[in-house]
PDB file of C-alpha atoms in Angstrom:
ATOM      1  CA  UNK Z  28     152.852  92.406 122.522  1.00 36.00           C
ATOM      2  CA  UNK Z  29     155.358  89.884 123.386  1.00 39.00           C
ATOM      3  CA  UNK Z  30     158.695  91.209 123.245  1.00 35.00           C
ATOM      4  CA  UNK Z  31     161.762  88.861 121.878  1.00 36.00           C
ATOM      5  CA  UNK Z  32     164.796  88.673 124.184  1.00 35.00           C
ATOM      6  CA  UNK Z  33     167.845  87.759 123.593  1.00 38.00           C
ATOM      7  CA  UNK Z  34     171.963  87.626 124.436  1.00 37.00           C
ATOM      8  CA  UNK Z  35     173.619  91.111 124.816  1.00 38.00           C
ATOM      9  CA  UNK Z  36     176.956  91.760 123.354  1.00 41.00           C
ATOM     10  CA  UNK Z  37     179.371  95.018 123.143  1.00 42.00           C
ATOM     11  CA  UNK Z  38     177.897  96.164 119.619  1.00 43.00           C
ATOM     12  CA  UNK Z  39     181.159  97.311 117.223  1.00 47.00           C
ATOM     13  CA  UNK Z  40     180.983  99.585 114.627  1.00 47.00           C
ATOM     14  CA  UNK Z  41     179.380  97.553 112.088  1.00 46.00           C
ATOM     15  CA  UNK Z  42     176.410  96.810 114.577  1.00 43.00           C
ATOM     16  CA  UNK Z  43     176.228 100.336 115.662  1.00 46.00           C
ATOM     17  CA  UNK Z  44     175.671 101.198 111.892  1.00 48.00           C
ATOM     18  CA  UNK Z  45     172.896  98.390 111.036  1.00 44.00           C
ATOM     19  CA  UNK Z  46     170.873  99.581 114.178  1.00 45.00           C
ATOM     20  CA  UNK Z  47     171.057 102.834 112.844  1.00 44.00           C
ATOM     21  CA  UNK Z  48     169.788 101.951 109.113  1.00 45.00           C
ATOM     22  CA  UNK Z  49     166.996  99.462 110.726  1.00 41.00           C
ATOM     23  CA  UNK Z  50     165.790 102.363 112.792  1.00 40.00           C
ATOM     24  CA  UNK Z  51     165.491 104.572 109.427  1.00 43.00           C
ATOM     25  CA  UNK Z  52     163.970 101.497 107.313  1.00 39.00           C
ATOM     26  CA  UNK Z  53     161.746 100.798 110.416  1.00 39.00           C
ATOM     27  CA  UNK Z  54     160.801 104.578 110.670  1.00 41.00           C
ATOM     28  CA  UNK Z  55     159.721 104.663 107.309  1.00 40.00           C
ATOM     29  CA  UNK Z  56     158.055 101.679 107.108  1.00 42.00           C
ATOM     30  CA  UNK Z  57     155.805 101.660 109.939  1.00 41.00           C
ATOM     31  CA  UNK Z  58     152.145 102.911 108.956  1.00 42.00           C
ATOM     32  CA  UNK Z  59     150.706 106.223 109.900  1.00 42.00           C
ATOM     33  CA  UNK Z  60     148.509 104.327 112.692  1.00 56.00           C
ATOM     34  CA  UNK Z  61     147.758 101.026 114.375  1.00 67.00           C
ATOM     35  CA  UNK Z  62     144.451  99.005 114.323  1.00 86.00           C
ATOM     36  CA  UNK Z  63     142.874  97.087 116.600  1.00 94.00           C
ATOM     37  CA  UNK Z  64     142.187  93.646 114.592  1.00 95.00           C
ATOM     38  CA  UNK Z  65     138.697  91.397 115.649  1.00 95.00           C
ATOM     39  CA  UNK Z  66     139.440  87.957 114.334  1.00 95.00           C
ATOM     40  CA  UNK Z  67     136.793  85.792 114.230  1.00 94.00           C
ATOM     41  CA  UNK Z  68     137.111  82.116 113.163  1.00 94.00           C
ATOM     42  CA  UNK Z  69     137.111  81.061 109.180  1.00 95.00           C
ATOM     43  CA  UNK Z  70     133.730  79.287 108.416  1.00 94.00           C
ATOM     44  CA  UNK Z  71     134.232  75.699 107.751  1.00 94.00           C
ATOM     45  CA  UNK Z  72     133.749  74.783 104.419  1.00 92.00           C
ATOM     46  CA  UNK Z  73     134.398  70.683 104.867  1.00 90.00           C
ATOM     47  CA  UNK Z  74     136.895  71.767 107.453  1.00 89.00           C
ATOM     48  CA  UNK Z  75     136.775  69.491 110.803  1.00 89.00           C
ATOM     49  CA  UNK Z  76     136.635  72.008 113.816  1.00 89.00           C
ATOM     50  CA  UNK Z  77     140.669  71.088 114.832  1.00 90.00           C
ATOM     51  CA  UNK Z  78     141.910  72.565 111.624  1.00 90.00           C
ATOM     52  CA  UNK Z  79     140.040  76.004 111.887  1.00 90.00           C
ATOM     53  CA  UNK Z  80     141.315  76.627 115.390  1.00 91.00           C
ATOM     54  CA  UNK Z  81     144.270  75.468 114.649  1.00 91.00           C
ATOM     55  CA  UNK Z  82     144.457  78.098 111.504  1.00 93.00           C
ATOM     56  CA  UNK Z  83     143.276  80.410 114.116  1.00 91.00           C
ATOM     57  CA  UNK Z  84     145.293  80.077 116.554  1.00 93.00           C
ATOM     58  CA  UNK Z  85     148.263  80.630 113.592  1.00 94.00           C
ATOM     59  CA  UNK Z  86     146.613  83.599 112.227  1.00 94.00           C
ATOM     60  CA  UNK Z  87     146.425  85.361 115.841  1.00 93.00           C
ATOM     61  CA  UNK Z  88     150.260  84.738 116.523  1.00 93.00           C
ATOM     62  CA  UNK Z  89     151.125  86.347 113.004  1.00 93.00           C
ATOM     63  CA  UNK Z  90     148.954  89.247 113.961  1.00 93.00           C
ATOM     64  CA  UNK Z  91     151.249  90.235 117.091  1.00 92.00           C
ATOM     65  CA  UNK Z  92     154.307  90.524 115.313  1.00 90.00           C
ATOM     66  CA  UNK Z  93     153.080  92.975 112.681  1.00 91.00           C
ATOM     67  CA  UNK Z  94     153.408  96.662 113.040  1.00 88.00           C
ATOM     68  CA  UNK Z  95     150.294  97.869 112.212  1.00 88.00           C
ATOM     69  CA  UNK Z  96     148.024  95.822 114.393  1.00 92.00           C
ATOM     70  CA  UNK Z  97     148.020  97.551 118.140  1.00 92.00           C
ATOM     71  CA  UNK Z  98     145.502  94.919 119.269  1.00 93.00           C
ATOM     72  CA  UNK Z  99     143.859  91.697 118.316  1.00 94.00           C
ATOM     73  CA  UNK Z 100     140.454  90.958 119.558  1.00 93.00           C
ATOM     74  CA  UNK Z 101     139.805  87.148 119.374  1.00 92.00           C
ATOM     75  CA  UNK Z 102     136.479  85.524 118.858  1.00 92.00           C
ATOM     76  CA  UNK Z 103     136.968  81.908 120.097  1.00 88.00           C
ATOM     77  CA  UNK Z 104     133.758  80.415 118.651  1.00 91.00           C
ATOM     78  CA  UNK Z 105     132.126  81.772 115.330  1.00 92.00           C
ATOM     79  CA  UNK Z 106     129.599  84.478 115.714  1.00 93.00           C
ATOM     80  CA  UNK Z 107     125.969  83.391 114.712  1.00 92.00           C
ATOM     81  CA  UNK Z 108     125.205  86.004 112.173  1.00 92.00           C
ATOM     82  CA  UNK Z 109     128.638  84.981 109.908  1.00 94.00           C
ATOM     83  CA  UNK Z 110     127.916  83.240 107.195  1.00 94.00           C
ATOM     84  CA  UNK Z 111     129.161  82.901 103.950  1.00 93.00           C
ATOM     85  CA  UNK Z 112     126.649  86.081 102.275  1.00 94.00           C
ATOM     86  CA  UNK Z 113     127.683  88.022 105.634  1.00 95.00           C
ATOM     87  CA  UNK Z 114     130.859  88.163 103.883  1.00 95.00           C
ATOM     88  CA  UNK Z 115     129.736  90.126 101.383  1.00 92.00           C
ATOM     89  CA  UNK Z 116     127.190  92.057 103.334  1.00 94.00           C
ATOM     90  CA  UNK Z 117     128.521  95.280 105.290  1.00 94.00           C
ATOM     91  CA  UNK Z 118     126.399  95.606 107.127  1.00 95.00           C
ATOM     92  CA  UNK Z 119     126.456  92.128 108.842  1.00 95.00           C
ATOM     93  CA  UNK Z 120     130.561  92.032 108.805  1.00 96.00           C
ATOM     94  CA  UNK Z 121     130.218  95.927 110.114  1.00 95.00           C
ATOM     95  CA  UNK Z 122     127.683  94.619 113.075  1.00 95.00           C
ATOM     96  CA  UNK Z 123     130.535  91.934 114.125  1.00 95.00           C
ATOM     97  CA  UNK Z 124     133.342  93.990 114.306  1.00 95.00           C
ATOM     98  CA  UNK Z 125     131.187  96.699 116.433  1.00 94.00           C
ATOM     99  CA  UNK Z 126     130.527  94.040 118.591  1.00 94.00           C
ATOM    100  CA  UNK Z 127     134.093  93.725 119.670  1.00 93.00           C
ATOM    101  CA  UNK Z 128     134.915  97.284 119.626  1.00 93.00           C
ATOM    102  CA  UNK Z 129     137.849  96.641 117.096  1.00 94.00           C
ATOM    103  CA  UNK Z 130     138.566  99.014 114.012  1.00 94.00           C
ATOM    104  CA  UNK Z 131     139.060  96.334 111.508  1.00 95.00           C
ATOM    105  CA  UNK Z 132     137.455  92.698 110.933  1.00 96.00           C
ATOM    106  CA  UNK Z 133     139.711  89.834 109.353  1.00 96.00           C
ATOM    107  CA  UNK Z 134     137.274  86.655 108.710  1.00 96.00           C
ATOM    108  CA  UNK Z 135     136.455  84.282 105.787  1.00 95.00           C
ATOM    109  CA  UNK Z 136     136.072  80.611 104.658  1.00 96.00           C
ATOM    110  CA  UNK Z 137     138.204  77.601 105.053  1.00 94.00           C
ATOM    111  CA  UNK Z 138     137.901  74.945 102.531  1.00 94.00           C
ATOM    112  CA  UNK Z 139     139.746  71.482 102.639  1.00 91.00           C
ATOM    113  CA  UNK Z 140     141.001  69.614  99.654  1.00 89.00           C
ATOM    114  CA  UNK Z 141     142.639  67.356 101.390  1.00 85.00           C
ATOM    115  CA  UNK Z 142     146.349  68.168 100.339  1.00 88.00           C
ATOM    116  CA  UNK Z 143     145.850  71.440  99.904  1.00 93.00           C
ATOM    117  CA  UNK Z 144     143.030  74.377 102.083  1.00 93.00           C
ATOM    118  CA  UNK Z 145     141.570  77.223 100.022  1.00 95.00           C
ATOM    119  CA  UNK Z 146     141.500  80.017 102.745  1.00 96.00           C
ATOM    120  CA  UNK Z 147     138.854  82.968 101.478  1.00 95.00           C
ATOM    121  CA  UNK Z 148     139.683  85.803 103.392  1.00 96.00           C
ATOM    122  CA  UNK Z 149     138.186  88.745 104.141  1.00 96.00           C
ATOM    123  CA  UNK Z 150     139.664  92.449 105.536  1.00 96.00           C
ATOM    124  CA  UNK Z 151     136.765  94.640 106.668  1.00 96.00           C
ATOM    125  CA  UNK Z 152     137.609  98.200 108.017  1.00 94.00           C
ATOM    126  CA  UNK Z 153     136.029 102.024 107.663  1.00 93.00           C
ATOM    127  CA  UNK Z 154     132.413 100.748 107.058  1.00 93.00           C
ATOM    128  CA  UNK Z 155     133.216  98.744 103.806  1.00 94.00           C
ATOM    129  CA  UNK Z 156     135.167  95.412 102.557  1.00 95.00           C
ATOM    130  CA  UNK Z 157     139.061  96.184 101.869  1.00 94.00           C
ATOM    131  CA  UNK Z 158     140.164  93.382 100.653  1.00 95.00           C
ATOM    132  CA  UNK Z 159     139.300  90.069  99.642  1.00 95.00           C
ATOM    133  CA  UNK Z 160     141.349  87.367  98.434  1.00 94.00           C
ATOM    134  CA  UNK Z 161     141.462  83.858  98.043  1.00 95.00           C
ATOM    135  CA  UNK Z 162     144.871  81.661  98.648  1.00 95.00           C
ATOM    136  CA  UNK Z 163     145.298  78.109  98.444  1.00 95.00           C
ATOM    137  CA  UNK Z 164     147.862  76.513 100.578  1.00 93.00           C
ATOM    138  CA  UNK Z 165     149.268  73.203 101.483  1.00 91.00           C
ATOM    139  CA  UNK Z 166     147.414  71.504 104.278  1.00 88.00           C
ATOM    140  CA  UNK Z 167     151.058  70.637 105.860  1.00 89.00           C
ATOM    141  CA  UNK Z 168     151.578  72.995 109.617  1.00 88.00           C
ATOM    142  CA  UNK Z 169     154.606  73.807 108.516  1.00 91.00           C
ATOM    143  CA  UNK Z 170     153.998  74.696 104.918  1.00 90.00           C
ATOM    144  CA  UNK Z 171     150.909  76.658 105.696  1.00 90.00           C
ATOM    145  CA  UNK Z 172     153.007  78.815 108.762  1.00 91.00           C
ATOM    146  CA  UNK Z 173     155.944  79.845 106.411  1.00 91.00           C
ATOM    147  CA  UNK Z 174     153.415  81.287 104.051  1.00 93.00           C
ATOM    148  CA  UNK Z 175     150.857  82.946 106.658  1.00 92.00           C
ATOM    149  CA  UNK Z 176     153.227  85.753 107.369  1.00 91.00           C
ATOM    150  CA  UNK Z 177     153.001  87.142 103.729  1.00 94.00           C
ATOM    151  CA  UNK Z 178     149.466  86.071 103.145  1.00 94.00           C
ATOM    152  CA  UNK Z 179     148.214  88.511 106.355  1.00 94.00           C
ATOM    153  CA  UNK Z 180     150.841  91.040 105.251  1.00 92.00           C
ATOM    154  CA  UNK Z 181     149.203  90.786 101.950  1.00 93.00           C
ATOM    155  CA  UNK Z 182     145.783  90.865 103.442  1.00 94.00           C
ATOM    156  CA  UNK Z 183     146.310  94.189 105.785  1.00 92.00           C
ATOM    157  CA  UNK Z 184     148.282  96.352 103.421  1.00 89.00           C
ATOM    158  CA  UNK Z 185     147.789  95.486  99.777  1.00 85.00           C
ATOM    159  CA  UNK Z 186     151.144  95.046  99.092  1.00 77.00           C
ATOM    160  CA  UNK Z 187     153.117  91.418  99.856  1.00 66.00           C
ATOM    161  CA  UNK Z 188     155.621  91.115 102.449  1.00 55.00           C
ATOM    162  CA  UNK Z 189     158.626  89.947 100.428  1.00 53.00           C
ATOM    163  CA  UNK Z 190     158.315  93.413  98.233  1.00 49.00           C
ATOM    164  CA  UNK Z 191     159.306  95.700 101.520  1.00 49.00           C
ATOM    165  CA  UNK Z 192     162.334  96.460 102.717  1.00 45.00           C
ATOM    166  CA  UNK Z 193     163.748  94.096 105.613  1.00 46.00           C
ATOM    167  CA  UNK Z 194     163.314  94.720 108.680  1.00 46.00           C
ATOM    168  CA  UNK Z 195     164.592  92.091 110.770  1.00 45.00           C
ATOM    169  CA  UNK Z 196     167.829  93.104 112.773  1.00 45.00           C
ATOM    170  CA  UNK Z 197     169.845  89.616 111.869  1.00 45.00           C
ATOM    171  CA  UNK Z 198     169.149  90.157 108.330  1.00 46.00           C
ATOM    172  CA  UNK Z 199     171.308  93.724 108.730  1.00 44.00           C
ATOM    173  CA  UNK Z 200     173.720  92.499 111.119  1.00 45.00           C
ATOM    174  CA  UNK Z 201     174.518  88.732 109.766  1.00 47.00           C
ATOM    175  CA  UNK Z 202     178.348  90.018 109.904  1.00 43.00           C
ATOM    176  CA  UNK Z 203     179.599  93.293 110.998  1.00 44.00           C
ATOM    177  CA  UNK Z 204     182.331  93.304 108.613  1.00 45.00           C
ATOM    178  CA  UNK Z 205     180.292  93.251 105.633  1.00 45.00           C
ATOM    179  CA  UNK Z 206     177.937  95.236 106.298  1.00 41.00           C
ATOM    180  CA  UNK Z 207     180.677  98.122 107.136  1.00 40.00           C
ATOM    181  CA  UNK Z 208     182.169  97.501 103.927  1.00 42.00           C
ATOM    182  CA  UNK Z 209     178.633  97.890 102.481  1.00 42.00           C
ATOM    183  CA  UNK Z 210     176.580 101.072 102.372  1.00 42.00           C
ATOM    184  CA  UNK Z 211     173.264 100.621 103.491  1.00 46.00           C
ATOM    185  CA  UNK Z 212     170.060 100.543 101.122  1.00 49.00           C
ATOM    186  CA  UNK Z 213     168.412 103.489 100.827  1.00 49.00           C
ATOM    187  CA  UNK Z 214     164.711 103.230 101.876  1.00 51.00           C
ATOM    188  CA  UNK Z 215     162.440 103.084  98.877  1.00 52.00           C
ATOM    189  CA  UNK Z 216     159.214 104.677  98.858  1.00 52.00           C
ATOM    190  CA  UNK Z 217     156.632 101.846  98.587  1.00 51.00           C
ATOM    191  CA  UNK Z 218     153.867 102.000  95.740  1.00 53.00           C
ATOM    192  CA  UNK Z 219     150.384 102.572  96.534  1.00 53.00           C
ATOM    193  CA  UNK Z 220     148.995  99.479  96.745  1.00 54.00           C
ATOM    194  CA  UNK Z 221     147.010  98.064  93.609  1.00 51.00           C
ATOM    195  CA  UNK Z 222     144.208  96.356  93.301  1.00 50.00           C
ATOM    196  CA  UNK Z 223     144.684  92.652  92.789  1.00 49.00           C
ATOM    197  CA  UNK Z 224     142.460  90.436  90.790  1.00 46.00           C
ATOM    198  CA  UNK Z 225     141.564  87.650  93.481  1.00 44.00           C
ATOM    199  CA  UNK Z 226     142.673  83.802  92.571  1.00 43.00           C
ATOM    200  CA  UNK Z 227     138.768  83.250  92.989  1.00 44.00           C
ATOM    201  CA  UNK Z 228     137.232  86.026  92.090  1.00 43.00           C
ATOM    202  CA  UNK Z 229     137.164  88.519  94.518  1.00 42.00           C
ATOM    203  CA  UNK Z 230     140.082  91.450  94.003  1.00 44.00           C
ATOM    204  CA  UNK Z 231     138.490  95.101  93.949  1.00 42.00           C
ATOM    205  CA  UNK Z 232     139.030  95.721  90.458  1.00 44.00           C
ATOM    206  CA  UNK Z 233     137.169  99.234  90.326  1.00 45.00           C
ATOM    207  CA  UNK Z 234     137.358 100.776  87.285  1.00 44.00           C
ATOM    208  CA  UNK Z 235     138.312  97.686  84.833  1.00 43.00           C
ATOM    209  CA  UNK Z 236     136.369  96.211  82.021  1.00 45.00           C
ATOM    210  CA  UNK Z 237     134.310  93.073  83.431  1.00 48.00           C
ATOM    211  CA  UNK Z 238     135.146  90.487  81.026  1.00 55.00           C
ATOM    212  CA  UNK Z 239     132.573  87.928  83.037  1.00 60.00           C
ATOM    213  CA  UNK Z 240     132.993  85.226  85.652  1.00 66.00           C
ATOM    214  CA  UNK Z 241     135.809  82.784  85.073  1.00 70.00           C
ATOM    215  CA  UNK Z 242     134.814  79.298  85.367  1.00 72.00           C
ATOM    216  CA  UNK Z 243     136.952  79.271  89.127  1.00 70.00           C
ATOM    217  CA  UNK Z 244     134.466  82.383  89.772  1.00 70.00           C
ATOM    218  CA  UNK Z 245     131.592  80.042  88.708  1.00 76.00           C
ATOM    219  CA  UNK Z 246     133.094  77.044  90.685  1.00 74.00           C
ATOM    220  CA  UNK Z 247     133.072  79.149  93.373  1.00 76.00           C
ATOM    221  CA  UNK Z 248     129.510  81.103  93.730  1.00 76.00           C
ATOM    222  CA  UNK Z 249     127.915  77.449  93.161  1.00 77.00           C
ATOM    223  CA  UNK Z 250     129.946  76.371  95.555  1.00 79.00           C
ATOM    224  CA  UNK Z 251     128.483  79.086  97.732  1.00 78.00           C
ATOM    225  CA  UNK Z 252     124.824  78.541  96.417  1.00 81.00           C
ATOM    226  CA  UNK Z 253     125.048  74.488  97.448  1.00 79.00           C
ATOM    227  CA  UNK Z 254     126.162  75.621 100.968  1.00 80.00           C
ATOM    228  CA  UNK Z 255     122.940  77.831 101.091  1.00 79.00           C
ATOM    229  CA  UNK Z 256     120.902  75.346 100.079  1.00 83.00           C
ATOM    230  CA  UNK Z 257     122.513  72.376 102.515  1.00 82.00           C
ATOM    231  CA  UNK Z 258     122.169  75.709 105.567  1.00 79.00           C
ATOM    232  CA  UNK Z 259     118.098  76.297 104.090  1.00 81.00           C
ATOM    233  CA  UNK Z 260     117.481  72.009 104.134  1.00 83.00           C
ATOM    234  CA  UNK Z 261     119.116  71.449 107.694  1.00 80.00           C
ATOM    235  CA  UNK Z 262     116.739  74.251 108.904  1.00 81.00           C
ATOM    236  CA  UNK Z 263     113.755  73.151 107.327  1.00 85.00           C
ATOM    237  CA  UNK Z 264     114.060  69.560 108.699  1.00 84.00           C
ATOM    238  CA  UNK Z 265     114.881  71.241 111.935  1.00 81.00           C
ATOM    239  CA  UNK Z 266     111.719  72.458 111.764  1.00 83.00           C
ATOM    240  CA  UNK Z 267     109.492  69.325 110.371  1.00 85.00           C
ATOM    241  CA  UNK Z 268     110.988  67.772 113.438  1.00 85.00           C
ATOM    242  CA  UNK Z 269     110.382  70.449 116.230  1.00 83.00           C
ATOM    243  CA  UNK Z 270     106.552  69.993 114.219  1.00 84.00           C
ATOM    244  CA  UNK Z 271     106.730  65.999 114.735  1.00 86.00           C
ATOM    245  CA  UNK Z 272     107.578  65.963 118.052  1.00 86.00           C
ATOM    246  CA  UNK Z 273     105.052  69.020 119.087  1.00 84.00           C
ATOM    247  CA  UNK Z 274     102.130  66.632 117.315  1.00 86.00           C
ATOM    248  CA  UNK Z 275     103.680  63.868 119.374  1.00 85.00           C
ATOM    249  CA  UNK Z 276     103.644  65.135 122.707  1.00 86.00           C
ATOM    250  CA  UNK Z 277     100.177  66.787 121.934  1.00 86.00           C
ATOM    251  CA  UNK Z 278      98.958  63.488 121.420  1.00 87.00           C
ATOM    252  CA  UNK Z 279     100.390  61.836 124.159  1.00 89.00           C
ATOM    253  CA  UNK Z 280      98.936  64.892 126.610  1.00 88.00           C
ATOM    254  CA  UNK Z 281      95.353  64.442 124.900  1.00 87.00           C
ATOM    255  CA  UNK Z 282      95.196  60.479 125.526  1.00 89.00           C
ATOM    256  CA  UNK Z 283      96.505  61.019 128.965  1.00 88.00           C
ATOM    257  CA  UNK Z 284      93.753  63.366 129.824  1.00 88.00           C
ATOM    258  CA  UNK Z 285      91.312  61.124 127.947  1.00 89.00           C
ATOM    259  CA  UNK Z 286      92.321  58.038 130.530  1.00 89.00           C
ATOM    260  CA  UNK Z 287      91.839  59.997 133.177  1.00 90.00           C
ATOM    261  CA  UNK Z 288      88.541  61.353 132.252  1.00 89.00           C
ATOM    262  CA  UNK Z 289      87.612  57.892 131.602  1.00 88.00           C
ATOM    263  CA  UNK Z 290      89.020  56.676 135.341  1.00 88.00           C
ATOM    264  CA  UNK Z 291      86.446  59.665 136.742  1.00 86.00           C
ATOM    265  CA  UNK Z 292      83.414  58.766 134.753  1.00 86.00           C
ATOM    266  CA  UNK Z 293      84.281  55.078 136.170  1.00 86.00           C
ATOM    267  CA  UNK Z 294      84.579  56.455 139.113  1.00 84.00           C
ATOM    268  CA  UNK Z 295      81.417  58.483 139.544  1.00 82.00           C
ATOM    269  CA  UNK Z 296      79.559  56.052 138.210  1.00 81.00           C
ATOM    270  CA  UNK Z 297      80.711  53.365 140.673  1.00 79.00           C
ATOM    271  CA  UNK Z 298      79.579  55.737 144.073  1.00 76.00           C
ATOM    272  CA  UNK Z 299      75.813  55.449 143.745  1.00 70.00           C
ATOM    273  CA  UNK Z 300      75.694  51.749 143.231  1.00 67.00           C
ATOM    274  CA  UNK Z 301      77.659  51.300 146.403  1.00 68.00           C
ATOM    275  CA  UNK Z 302      75.538  53.696 148.503  1.00 70.00           C
ATOM    276  CA  UNK Z 303      72.665  52.301 147.725  1.00 71.00           C
ATOM    277  CA  UNK Z 304      73.874  48.328 148.580  1.00 69.00           C
ATOM    278  CA  UNK Z 305      75.326  50.368 151.701  1.00 71.00           C
ATOM    279  CA  UNK Z 306      71.534  51.178 152.454  1.00 70.00           C
ATOM    280  CA  UNK Z 307      70.034  48.382 151.347  1.00 72.00           C
ATOM    281  CA  UNK Z 308      71.766  46.305 154.292  1.00 68.00           C
ATOM    282  CA  UNK Z 309      70.282  47.639 157.356  1.00 72.00           C
ATOM    283  CA  UNK Z 310      66.845  47.525 155.871  1.00 72.00           C
ATOM    284  CA  UNK Z 311      67.303  43.585 154.682  1.00 73.00           C
ATOM    285  CA  UNK Z 312      68.787  42.870 158.283  1.00 72.00           C
ATOM    286  CA  UNK Z 313      65.926  44.994 159.934  1.00 72.00           C
ATOM    287  CA  UNK Z 314      63.131  42.663 157.911  1.00 69.00           C
ATOM    288  CA  UNK Z 315      65.138  39.151 158.610  1.00 73.00           C
ATOM    289  CA  UNK Z 316      64.905  40.401 162.356  1.00 73.00           C
ATOM    290  CA  UNK Z 317      61.284  41.276 162.381  1.00 70.00           C
ATOM    291  CA  UNK Z 318      60.207  37.946 160.861  1.00 69.00           C
ATOM    292  CA  UNK Z 319      62.443  35.882 163.363  1.00 62.00           C
TER     293      UNK Z 319
END
């Protein structure tokens, strides 16, 4: 993972206290273990290949600086098995993750809505989908980059990064004098992640009463069904084209064989006549010579 470098300076008493407080906060905030995450390109839904690639690269860059990520297995191309139906299939997701040797898998879909995009993200580990959450964010690259840290932090931990204790050195040492006068805040326990209701109906709310699908959920399901229908139709059209091409090739081959057979028969029919003409020639010459 890349290291940040900067100009060294002699630490003052306030800086020393800031570093001590930062160390205690970081030690408290670090997870028990770090995961190697497999990151795939998001399944495009109305988004072009350039947009999908840019979002994947942005997600990869943000993951590199997260303390609970020990490594990234980045897939540059969409796995053949990955489709919208795979996102709900632990067996399918586990197969993709297992092929990379990673501990977890981060994937999902990307829907382009013009001025905004929808990131429907899935975090898979330990044999099941840990979280699935949809985020509607601006399509502008700068605005998207500003929100990506919180989005990925929430996907990996279940808690928004804005709720965590500050871990930035610059945030604690902007003013050594101010920090010296103020006592360092005691780290507070981070509450256990609570299941969240996804914006598009994919929050994991075990134990809650299901009030039935919302309008957003129904719209999302309709989009997924339409995507599946389009994929099936594309496959059917491809099969029909393949069959038509095979029939055309068979017809062309049959015509060529018929022409070759006709030429062979014509040559065979012509040979006896030529032989008879060749045989009659000397006989007729002999008869004419005898007459003279």
